[in-house]
Amino acid sequence: MGVEVFVNHSTETNIQGTVSVIERFSEVYNNSPLAKRHELQLLFCVWISKLRGTYGDHANNVKKGNRIFKEMNDSKRDLLLGVVQLQLLPSEVLLQLLWKSKEGLVEKAGGLNAWEVLSEAERSASEACVLDDVARELGAQQYAAMSPEEQKMRFGP
């Protein structure tokens, strides 16, 4: 992908730097004449789902980076699988899932009174994640239902 210089050598900084590079590559590709001519798009979540970590496991920061990439990969995989599942759900089932997730937000805030004290911006920020959370949960369930062979074939080791 090239040589990048990061402010420090922390694992988190290196991961964020790598993610930024991938986001820039996606943006450049998506705005390229080739992509526009053939109506192609390189989605960040698909690209990141292909990452498997780095070579080596000799240093703690490399091991930590591999673990972070795996968590990011798993989350994006679940999101991609879940988005497909959301599209297949009957609307009444989807509404039930969204309502249950919203109830979880209210409970997490400390109950209905605490939820209502939050500003509109705070409530909106919390609610913005609901659909992604539902999709990830559905995707995780679908992935868990796959055989180990199908998991490996579709998503690698």
mmCIF file of C-alpha atoms in Angstrom:
data_model
loop_
_atom_site.group_PDB
_atom_site.id
_atom_site.type_symbol
_atom_site.label_atom_id
_atom_site.label_comp_id
_atom_site.label_asym_id
_atom_site.label_seq_id
_atom_site.Cartn_x
_atom_site.Cartn_y
_atom_site.Cartn_z
ATOM 1 C CA MET A 1 0.000 0.000 0.000
ATOM 2 C CA GLY A 2 2.993 2.259 0.280
ATOM 3 C CA VAL A 3 5.145 3.724 2.996
ATOM 4 C CA GLU A 4 3.302 5.771 5.580
ATOM 5 C CA VAL A 5 4.737 7.792 8.452
ATOM 6 C CA PHE A 6 2.741 7.861 11.671
ATOM 7 C CA VAL A 7 3.071 10.231 14.614
ATOM 8 C CA ASN A 8 4.028 7.474 17.030
ATOM 9 C CA HIS A 9 4.496 3.733 17.031
ATOM 10 C CA SER A 10 1.445 2.792 19.072
ATOM 11 C CA THR A 11 -0.670 -0.010 17.690
ATOM 12 C CA GLU A 12 -3.788 2.151 17.685
ATOM 13 C CA THR A 13 -2.069 4.919 15.694
ATOM 14 C CA ASN A 14 -0.769 2.417 13.147
ATOM 15 C CA ILE A 15 -4.189 0.792 12.760
ATOM 16 C CA GLN A 16 -5.901 4.161 12.348
ATOM 17 C CA GLY A 17 -3.252 5.154 9.813
ATOM 18 C CA THR A 18 -3.845 1.971 7.826
ATOM 19 C CA VAL A 19 -7.596 2.547 7.914
ATOM 20 C CA SER A 20 -7.066 6.123 6.675
ATOM 21 C CA VAL A 21 -4.940 4.863 3.789
ATOM 22 C CA ILE A 22 -7.627 2.343 2.817
ATOM 23 C CA GLU A 23 -10.306 5.042 3.009
ATOM 24 C CA ARG A 24 -8.219 7.279 0.718
ATOM 25 C CA PHE A 25 -7.604 4.421 -1.749
ATOM 26 C CA SER A 26 -11.343 3.678 -1.803
ATOM 27 C CA GLU A 27 -12.151 7.331 -2.441
ATOM 28 C CA VAL A 28 -9.573 7.641 -5.245
ATOM 29 C CA TYR A 29 -10.763 4.426 -6.904
ATOM 30 C CA ASN A 30 -14.452 5.314 -6.566
ATOM 31 C CA ASN A 31 -13.803 8.696 -8.227
ATOM 32 C CA SER A 32 -11.661 7.230 -11.007
ATOM 33 C CA PRO A 33 -12.831 7.224 -14.637
ATOM 34 C CA LEU A 34 -12.659 3.396 -14.652
ATOM 35 C CA ALA A 35 -14.999 3.058 -11.674
ATOM 36 C CA LYS A 36 -17.387 5.645 -13.052
ATOM 37 C CA ARG A 37 -17.383 4.191 -16.557
ATOM 38 C CA HIS A 38 -18.178 0.661 -15.315
ATOM 39 C CA GLU A 39 -20.321 1.808 -12.363
ATOM 40 C CA LEU A 40 -17.998 0.102 -9.891
ATOM 41 C CA GLN A 41 -17.501 0.970 -6.272
ATOM 42 C CA LEU A 42 -14.920 -0.198 -3.780
ATOM 43 C CA LEU A 43 -16.615 -0.100 -0.405
ATOM 44 C CA PHE A 44 -14.428 0.448 2.623
ATOM 45 C CA CYS A 45 -16.295 -2.204 4.622
ATOM 46 C CA VAL A 46 -15.631 -4.818 1.916
ATOM 47 C CA TRP A 47 -11.957 -3.903 1.677
ATOM 48 C CA ILE A 48 -11.431 -3.959 5.428
ATOM 49 C CA SER A 49 -13.188 -7.325 5.611
ATOM 50 C CA LYS A 50 -10.396 -8.766 3.441
ATOM 51 C CA LEU A 51 -7.654 -7.810 5.908
ATOM 52 C CA ARG A 52 -6.231 -10.678 7.897
ATOM 53 C CA GLY A 53 -3.693 -8.807 10.034
ATOM 54 C CA THR A 54 0.014 -8.527 9.458
ATOM 55 C CA TYR A 55 2.825 -10.954 8.998
ATOM 56 C CA GLY A 56 4.438 -12.070 12.190
ATOM 57 C CA ASP A 57 3.436 -12.501 15.770
ATOM 58 C CA HIS A 58 6.748 -11.866 17.498
ATOM 59 C CA ALA A 59 6.022 -8.626 19.306
ATOM 60 C CA ASN A 60 3.157 -7.716 21.583
ATOM 61 C CA ASN A 61 2.200 -4.691 19.473
ATOM 62 C CA VAL A 62 1.999 -6.873 16.336
ATOM 63 C CA LYS A 63 -0.180 -9.380 18.199
ATOM 64 C CA LYS A 64 -2.381 -6.520 19.436
ATOM 65 C CA GLY A 65 -2.653 -5.112 15.912
ATOM 66 C CA ASN A 66 -3.653 -8.518 14.552
ATOM 67 C CA ARG A 67 -6.313 -8.803 17.271
ATOM 68 C CA ILE A 68 -7.670 -5.319 16.448
ATOM 69 C CA PHE A 69 -7.788 -6.135 12.723
ATOM 70 C CA LYS A 70 -9.602 -9.403 13.476
ATOM 71 C CA GLU A 71 -12.198 -7.600 15.623
ATOM 72 C CA MET A 72 -12.661 -4.964 12.906
ATOM 73 C CA ASN A 73 -12.892 -7.671 10.254
ATOM 74 C CA ASP A 74 -15.445 -9.679 12.265
ATOM 75 C CA SER A 75 -17.556 -6.577 12.862
ATOM 76 C CA LYS A 76 -17.580 -5.637 9.170
ATOM 77 C CA ARG A 77 -18.296 -9.240 8.158
ATOM 78 C CA ASP A 78 -21.263 -9.353 10.519
ATOM 79 C CA LEU A 79 -22.487 -5.988 9.229
ATOM 80 C CA LEU A 80 -22.291 -7.111 5.578
ATOM 81 C CA LEU A 81 -24.107 -10.371 6.295
ATOM 82 C CA GLY A 82 -26.670 -8.576 8.445
ATOM 83 C CA VAL A 83 -27.506 -5.906 5.881
ATOM 84 C CA VAL A 84 -28.521 -8.653 3.477
ATOM 85 C CA GLN A 85 -30.645 -10.251 6.213
ATOM 86 C CA LEU A 86 -32.324 -6.902 6.983
ATOM 87 C CA GLN A 87 -33.442 -6.623 3.372
ATOM 88 C CA LEU A 88 -35.068 -10.055 3.553
ATOM 89 C CA LEU A 89 -36.964 -9.502 6.811
ATOM 90 C CA PRO A 90 -40.679 -8.779 6.821
ATOM 91 C CA SER A 91 -41.234 -5.183 7.946
ATOM 92 C CA GLU A 92 -43.051 -6.193 11.138
ATOM 93 C CA VAL A 93 -40.090 -8.329 12.240
ATOM 94 C CA LEU A 94 -37.674 -5.515 11.429
ATOM 95 C CA LEU A 95 -39.752 -3.059 13.451
ATOM 96 C CA GLN A 96 -39.766 -5.445 16.424
ATOM 97 C CA LEU A 97 -35.966 -5.765 16.273
ATOM 98 C CA LEU A 98 -35.508 -2.011 16.018
ATOM 99 C CA TRP A 99 -37.896 -1.393 18.900
ATOM 100 C CA LYS A 100 -36.078 -3.925 21.081
ATOM 101 C CA SER A 101 -32.758 -2.263 20.260
ATOM 102 C CA LYS A 102 -34.215 1.176 21.068
ATOM 103 C CA GLU A 103 -35.439 -0.170 24.412
ATOM 104 C CA GLY A 104 -31.853 -1.270 25.073
ATOM 105 C CA LEU A 105 -30.656 2.298 24.421
ATOM 106 C CA VAL A 106 -33.168 3.710 26.879
ATOM 107 C CA GLU A 107 -32.157 1.130 29.484
ATOM 108 C CA LYS A 108 -28.464 1.851 28.893
ATOM 109 C CA ALA A 109 -29.138 5.566 29.417
ATOM 110 C CA GLY A 110 -30.574 4.766 32.836
ATOM 111 C CA GLY A 111 -34.264 4.445 32.055
ATOM 112 C CA LEU A 112 -36.945 6.518 30.383
ATOM 113 C CA ASN A 113 -36.471 9.569 32.625
ATOM 114 C CA ALA A 114 -32.719 9.619 31.969
ATOM 115 C CA TRP A 115 -33.336 9.130 28.226
ATOM 116 C CA GLU A 116 -35.726 12.087 28.100
ATOM 117 C CA VAL A 117 -33.181 14.310 29.885
ATOM 118 C CA LEU A 118 -30.665 13.702 27.084
ATOM 119 C CA SER A 119 -30.439 16.383 24.428
ATOM 120 C CA GLU A 120 -31.917 15.715 21.002
ATOM 121 C CA ALA A 121 -28.362 15.481 19.608
ATOM 122 C CA GLU A 122 -27.370 12.864 22.205
ATOM 123 C CA ARG A 123 -30.476 10.784 21.537
ATOM 124 C CA SER A 124 -29.972 11.048 17.768
ATOM 125 C CA ALA A 125 -26.342 9.964 18.067
ATOM 126 C CA SER A 126 -27.396 6.914 20.075
ATOM 127 C CA GLU A 127 -30.238 6.060 17.718
ATOM 128 C CA ALA A 128 -27.990 6.329 14.660
ATOM 129 C CA CYS A 129 -26.257 3.101 15.648
ATOM 130 C CA VAL A 130 -29.435 1.062 16.133
ATOM 131 C CA LEU A 131 -29.757 -0.226 12.567
ATOM 132 C CA ASP A 132 -26.065 -1.167 12.375
ATOM 133 C CA ASP A 133 -26.317 -2.942 15.729
ATOM 134 C CA VAL A 134 -29.335 -4.951 14.560
ATOM 135 C CA ALA A 135 -27.572 -5.791 11.294
ATOM 136 C CA ARG A 136 -24.422 -6.912 13.134
ATOM 137 C CA GLU A 137 -26.456 -9.133 15.452
ATOM 138 C CA LEU A 138 -28.253 -10.754 12.506
ATOM 139 C CA GLY A 139 -24.960 -11.164 10.668
ATOM 140 C CA ALA A 140 -23.269 -12.745 13.682
ATOM 141 C CA GLN A 141 -26.149 -15.205 13.966
ATOM 142 C CA GLN A 142 -25.899 -16.083 10.280
ATOM 143 C CA TYR A 143 -22.128 -16.543 10.496
ATOM 144 C CA ALA A 144 -22.479 -18.779 13.579
ATOM 145 C CA ALA A 145 -25.031 -20.910 11.715
ATOM 146 C CA MET A 146 -22.549 -21.593 8.882
ATOM 147 C CA SER A 147 -20.444 -24.714 8.894
ATOM 148 C CA PRO A 148 -16.716 -24.191 9.547
ATOM 149 C CA GLU A 149 -16.065 -25.098 5.908
ATOM 150 C CA GLU A 150 -18.479 -22.447 4.631
ATOM 151 C CA GLN A 151 -17.036 -19.852 7.023
ATOM 152 C CA LYS A 152 -13.525 -20.574 5.756
ATOM 153 C CA MET A 153 -14.601 -20.664 2.093
ATOM 154 C CA ARG A 154 -16.480 -17.352 2.294
ATOM 155 C CA PHE A 155 -14.346 -15.409 4.771
ATOM 156 C CA GLY A 156 -10.949 -17.091 4.956
ATOM 157 C CA PRO A 157 -9.153 -18.583 7.919
#
